[in-house]
Amino acid sequence: MMLEVKNVHKSFHGREVLKGIDLTVDKGDVVAILGPSGSGKTTLLRCINYLERAEQGELIFDGEHFDMRLASKADVTRMRKKTAFVFQNYNLFLNKTVLQNVTLGLTAGSRMKRDEARTVAIQALERVGMADRLESYPSQLSGGQQQRVAIARGLASNPEIIYFDEPTSALDPELIGEVLSVMRQLAEEGMTMLVVTHEMDFARNVSSKVLFMEDGKVIESGPSKEFFANPKEERSRAFINTILADRR
């Protein structure tokens, strides 16, 4: 087991957003976190990576146990060195080139020598099909290309797990496929991923597990094929049927 979270609670302005979430991720898993808007999916992901501080919960990562409310800054820094986070809106530095965006975390965060960082960055950009745009700026790229650069930035740190927060939600429909193709490739390579997504084809065909949430609770979890073929909960069935009906 690589990652486990237990009994995660989080509130904003007195409103409870997460109401005791449990989640287990094994090495090589691709876990799709599904659910209607406002169900707490992104908040869960942000709490797991300490972008938000949970009010209660236990996190076990690589055999280490952490109190999610009390974890120290040193604990958080140590965990983040093993992870990468891909945001909805890319979060690239607009005044830096593609290559600089990927090398910055390596030289500033990991104290890697500049020549080595450049080599690592180029290799990561090659993996996402962006090695031909090293000197381009984000404003010269499509949204799909920017998101692929953001994924390369995450890959460059050699993470054990990558967290994706709705990585295609800000993209035009014709650009979604190029990002999902990269994610599918990473899954085939055995990368462990935790993905908040509305892309049902990805969840059905690429992910290995599904966590279905609503109103801050886990409604159902289990292998993706079982979830889509034979959901156990009535709410899960209604969600899947609505998604399929919207496509007709």
GROMACS .gro file of C-alpha atoms in nm:
model
  248
    1MET     CA    1   0.000   0.000   0.000
    2MET     CA    2   0.139   0.338  -0.101
    3LEU     CA    3  -0.121   0.584   0.033
    4GLU     CA    4  -0.409   0.558   0.274
    5VAL     CA    5  -0.625   0.830   0.426
    6LYS     CA    6  -0.872   0.768   0.705
    7ASN     CA    7  -1.166   0.967   0.838
    8VAL     CA    8  -1.085   1.298   0.667
    9HIS     CA    9  -1.296   1.595   0.775
   10LYS     CA   10  -1.282   1.949   0.638
   11SER     CA   11  -1.511   2.250   0.677
   12PHE     CA   12  -1.523   2.594   0.518
   13HIS     CA   13  -1.701   2.878   0.701
   14GLY     CA   14  -1.890   2.633   0.918
   15ARG     CA   15  -2.001   2.410   0.628
   16GLU     CA   16  -1.868   2.056   0.643
   17VAL     CA   17  -1.727   1.969   0.299
   18LEU     CA   18  -1.562   1.636   0.381
   19LYS     CA   19  -1.746   1.409   0.624
   20GLY     CA   20  -1.510   1.125   0.709
   21ILE     CA   21  -1.347   1.012   0.385
   22ASP     CA   22  -1.144   0.691   0.357
   23LEU     CA   23  -0.925   0.609   0.058
   24THR     CA   24  -0.656   0.352  -0.022
   25VAL     CA   25  -0.412   0.372  -0.315
   26ASP     CA   26  -0.174   0.088  -0.403
   27LYS     CA   27   0.139   0.130  -0.613
   28GLY     CA   28   0.045   0.146  -0.982
   29ASP     CA   29  -0.320   0.230  -0.915
   30VAL     CA   30  -0.499   0.491  -1.123
   31VAL     CA   31  -0.784   0.608  -0.899
   32ALA     CA   32  -1.058   0.820  -1.054
   33ILE     CA   33  -1.245   1.038  -0.804
   34LEU     CA   34  -1.592   1.097  -0.946
   35GLY     CA   35  -1.904   1.277  -0.836
   36PRO     CA   36  -2.125   1.577  -0.903
   37SER     CA   37  -1.992   1.930  -0.862
   38GLY     CA   38  -1.966   2.033  -0.499
   39SER     CA   39  -1.920   1.680  -0.368
   40GLY     CA   40  -1.578   1.756  -0.214
   41LYS     CA   41  -1.353   1.586  -0.471
   42THR     CA   42  -1.103   1.869  -0.518
   43THR     CA   43  -1.102   1.950  -0.147
   44LEU     CA   44  -1.008   1.588  -0.072
   45LEU     CA   45  -0.720   1.601  -0.319
   46ARG     CA   46  -0.595   1.933  -0.180
   47CYS     CA   47  -0.612   1.802   0.177
   48ILE     CA   48  -0.412   1.492   0.082
   49ASN     CA   49  -0.135   1.715  -0.056
   50TYR     CA   50  -0.169   1.971   0.227
   51LEU     CA   51  -0.281   2.255   0.000
   52GLU     CA   52  -0.567   2.265   0.250
   53ARG     CA   53  -0.535   2.157   0.611
   54ALA     CA   54  -0.788   1.892   0.715
   55GLU     CA   55  -0.943   1.935   1.059
   56GLN     CA   56  -0.928   1.562   1.124
   57GLY     CA   57  -0.783   1.258   0.956
   58GLU     CA   58  -0.490   1.021   0.935
   59LEU     CA   59  -0.260   0.990   0.634
   60ILE     CA   60  -0.029   0.694   0.578
   61PHE     CA   61   0.228   0.746   0.301
   62ASP     CA   62   0.504   0.497   0.227
   63GLY     CA   63   0.454   0.343   0.570
   64GLU     CA   64   0.476   0.673   0.760
   65HIS     CA   65   0.177   0.784   0.967
   66PHE     CA   66   0.072   1.151   0.985
   67ASP     CA   67  -0.201   1.337   1.168
   68MET     CA   68  -0.348   1.546   0.886
   69ARG     CA   69  -0.431   1.833   1.120
   70LEU     CA   70  -0.100   1.840   1.306
   71ALA     CA   71   0.162   1.740   1.045
   72SER     CA   72   0.462   1.972   1.068
   73LYS     CA   73   0.600   2.182   0.785
   74ALA     CA   74   0.896   1.943   0.764
   75ASP     CA   75   0.658   1.645   0.734
   76VAL     CA   76   0.465   1.817   0.455
   77THR     CA   77   0.782   1.910   0.267
   78ARG     CA   78   0.912   1.553   0.293
   79MET     CA   79   0.586   1.409   0.158
   80ARG     CA   80   0.563   1.659  -0.126
   81LYS     CA   81   0.906   1.561  -0.251
   82LYS     CA   82   0.751   1.225  -0.338
   83THR     CA   83   0.444   1.370  -0.511
   84ALA     CA   84   0.341   1.600  -0.794
   85PHE     CA   85   0.021   1.804  -0.833
   86VAL     CA   86  -0.130   1.898  -1.170
   87PHE     CA   87  -0.380   2.184  -1.142
   88GLN     CA   88  -0.684   2.267  -1.356
   89ASN     CA   89  -0.532   2.591  -1.485
   90TYR     CA   90  -0.172   2.478  -1.548
   91ASN     CA   91  -0.008   2.725  -1.301
   92LEU     CA   92   0.283   2.797  -1.536
   93PHE     CA   93   0.502   3.105  -1.500
   94LEU     CA   94   0.398   3.326  -1.793
   95ASN     CA   95   0.735   3.507  -1.805
   96LYS     CA   96   0.936   3.185  -1.835
   97THR     CA   97   0.986   2.949  -2.126
   98VAL     CA   98   0.863   2.592  -2.134
   99LEU     CA   99   1.210   2.468  -2.039
  100GLN     CA  100   1.245   2.722  -1.757
  101ASN     CA  101   0.904   2.628  -1.616
  102VAL     CA  102   1.016   2.266  -1.585
  103THR     CA  103   1.371   2.328  -1.462
  104LEU     CA  104   1.281   2.588  -1.198
  105GLY     CA  105   1.151   2.338  -0.944
  106LEU     CA  106   1.456   2.120  -0.995
  107THR     CA  107   1.716   2.395  -0.947
  108ALA     CA  108   1.535   2.599  -0.682
  109GLY     CA  109   1.343   2.327  -0.499
  110SER     CA  110   1.567   2.023  -0.535
  111ARG     CA  111   1.901   2.209  -0.565
  112MET     CA  112   1.983   2.019  -0.883
  113LYS     CA  113   2.269   2.151  -1.095
  114ARG     CA  114   2.153   2.349  -1.397
  115ASP     CA  115   2.294   2.113  -1.662
  116GLU     CA  116   2.142   1.810  -1.495
  117ALA     CA  117   1.809   1.990  -1.451
  118ARG     CA  118   1.805   2.077  -1.821
  119THR     CA  119   1.863   1.711  -1.915
  120VAL     CA  120   1.591   1.587  -1.679
  121ALA     CA  121   1.348   1.856  -1.797
  122ILE     CA  122   1.399   1.775  -2.165
  123GLN     CA  123   1.342   1.405  -2.097
  124ALA     CA  124   1.017   1.488  -1.916
  125LEU     CA  125   0.904   1.715  -2.199
  126GLU     CA  126   0.982   1.440  -2.451
  127ARG     CA  127   0.750   1.206  -2.257
  128VAL     CA  128   0.457   1.445  -2.307
  129GLY     CA  129   0.540   1.538  -2.666
  130MET     CA  130   0.659   1.894  -2.594
  131ALA     CA  131   1.035   1.872  -2.655
  132ASP     CA  132   0.998   2.081  -2.972
  133ARG     CA  133   0.869   2.384  -2.779
  134LEU     CA  134   1.148   2.435  -2.523
  135GLU     CA  135   1.188   2.808  -2.589
  136SER     CA  136   0.817   2.888  -2.627
  137TYR     CA  137   0.629   3.089  -2.364
  138PRO     CA  138   0.293   2.976  -2.224
  139SER     CA  139   0.110   3.249  -2.419
  140GLN     CA  140   0.233   3.085  -2.741
  141LEU     CA  141   0.084   2.747  -2.650
  142SER     CA  142  -0.265   2.601  -2.661
  143GLY     CA  143  -0.431   2.502  -2.335
  144GLY     CA  144  -0.359   2.137  -2.406
  145GLN     CA  145   0.008   2.211  -2.465
  146GLN     CA  146   0.028   2.414  -2.144
  147GLN     CA  147  -0.125   2.129  -1.948
  148ARG     CA  148   0.124   1.885  -2.099
  149VAL     CA  149   0.406   2.115  -1.986
  150ALA     CA  150   0.251   2.115  -1.637
  151ILE     CA  151   0.250   1.734  -1.641
  152ALA     CA  152   0.614   1.733  -1.755
  153ARG     CA  153   0.699   1.963  -1.465
  154GLY     CA  154   0.546   1.707  -1.231
  155LEU     CA  155   0.722   1.414  -1.398
  156ALA     CA  156   1.061   1.587  -1.378
  157SER     CA  157   1.061   1.553  -0.999
  158ASN     CA  158   1.033   1.172  -1.036
  159PRO     CA  159   0.726   1.145  -0.809
  160GLU     CA  160   0.590   0.827  -0.659
  161ILE     CA  161   0.234   0.952  -0.716
  162ILE     CA  162   0.077   1.231  -0.922
  163TYR     CA  163  -0.240   1.411  -0.813
  164PHE     CA  164  -0.451   1.550  -1.099
  165ASP     CA  165  -0.724   1.804  -1.020
  166GLU     CA  166  -0.965   1.800  -1.317
  167PRO     CA  167  -0.675   1.836  -1.562
  168THR     CA  168  -0.898   1.876  -1.868
  169SER     CA  169  -1.176   2.097  -1.728
  170ALA     CA  170  -1.024   2.424  -1.856
  171LEU     CA  171  -0.963   2.288  -2.207
  172ASP     CA  172  -1.163   2.324  -2.527
  173PRO     CA  173  -1.315   1.988  -2.628
  174GLU     CA  174  -1.075   1.932  -2.916
  175LEU     CA  175  -0.773   1.968  -2.685
  176ILE     CA  176  -0.887   1.725  -2.415
  177GLY     CA  177  -0.773   1.416  -2.607
  178GLU     CA  178  -0.405   1.512  -2.617
  179VAL     CA  179  -0.390   1.547  -2.239
  180LEU     CA  180  -0.583   1.226  -2.175
  181SER     CA  181  -0.350   1.047  -2.418
  182VAL     CA  182  -0.049   1.149  -2.207
  183MET     CA  183  -0.227   1.033  -1.890
  184ARG     CA  184  -0.316   0.702  -2.052
  185GLN     CA  185   0.050   0.656  -2.148
  186LEU     CA  186   0.158   0.725  -1.790
  187ALA     CA  187  -0.094   0.470  -1.663
  188GLU     CA  188   0.046   0.211  -1.904
  189GLU     CA  189   0.395   0.287  -1.771
  190GLY     CA  190   0.275   0.208  -1.417
  191MET     CA  191   0.258   0.561  -1.277
  192THR     CA  192   0.043   0.584  -0.964
  193MET     CA  193  -0.222   0.854  -1.013
  194LEU     CA  194  -0.511   1.001  -0.818
  195VAL     CA  195  -0.738   1.185  -1.062
  196VAL     CA  196  -1.036   1.409  -0.994
  197THR     CA  197  -1.217   1.402  -1.328
  198HIS     CA  198  -1.544   1.433  -1.517
  199GLU     CA  199  -1.401   1.232  -1.809
  200MET     CA  200  -1.602   0.911  -1.788
  201ASP     CA  201  -1.420   0.733  -2.072
  202PHE     CA  202  -1.092   0.783  -1.888
  203ALA     CA  203  -1.245   0.663  -1.562
  204ARG     CA  204  -1.398   0.357  -1.729
  205ASN     CA  205  -1.111   0.256  -1.959
  206VAL     CA  206  -0.790   0.380  -1.794
  207SER     CA  207  -0.845   0.400  -1.419
  208SER     CA  208  -0.818   0.086  -1.209
  209LYS     CA  209  -1.033   0.208  -0.920
  210VAL     CA  210  -1.319   0.453  -0.872
  211LEU     CA  211  -1.409   0.659  -0.567
  212PHE     CA  212  -1.758   0.803  -0.613
  213MET     CA  213  -1.841   1.095  -0.383
  214GLU     CA  214  -2.144   1.308  -0.308
  215ASP     CA  215  -2.208   1.564  -0.037
  216GLY     CA  216  -1.867   1.507   0.124
  217LYS     CA  217  -1.909   1.131   0.160
  218VAL     CA  218  -1.793   0.822  -0.027
  219ILE     CA  219  -2.102   0.665  -0.182
  220GLU     CA  220  -1.919   0.377  -0.346
  221SER     CA  221  -1.564   0.265  -0.423
  222GLY     CA  222  -1.412  -0.030  -0.599
  223PRO     CA  223  -1.264  -0.156  -0.926
  224SER     CA  224  -1.358   0.067  -1.219
  225LYS     CA  225  -1.494  -0.212  -1.439
  226GLU     CA  226  -1.728  -0.327  -1.162
  227PHE     CA  227  -1.838   0.026  -1.084
  228PHE     CA  228  -1.943   0.097  -1.441
  229ALA     CA  229  -2.079  -0.249  -1.524
  230ASN     CA  230  -2.264  -0.317  -1.201
  231PRO     CA  231  -2.273  -0.027  -0.952
  232LYS     CA  232  -2.388  -0.142  -0.610
  233GLU     CA  233  -2.551   0.180  -0.491
  234GLU     CA  234  -2.867   0.333  -0.637
  235ARG     CA  235  -2.705   0.680  -0.637
  236SER     CA  236  -2.411   0.545  -0.836
  237ARG     CA  237  -2.645   0.394  -1.094
  238ALA     CA  238  -2.834   0.722  -1.126
  239PHE     CA  239  -2.506   0.914  -1.176
  240ILE     CA  240  -2.384   0.679  -1.449
  241ASN     CA  241  -2.723   0.677  -1.624
  242THR     CA  242  -2.733   1.058  -1.623
  243ILE     CA  243  -2.385   1.077  -1.775
  244LEU     CA  244  -2.478   0.827  -2.046
  245ALA     CA  245  -2.808   1.005  -2.117
  246ASP     CA  246  -2.624   1.338  -2.160
  247ARG     CA  247  -2.419   1.183  -2.442
  248ARG     CA  248  -2.711   1.067  -2.648
   0.00000   0.00000   0.00000
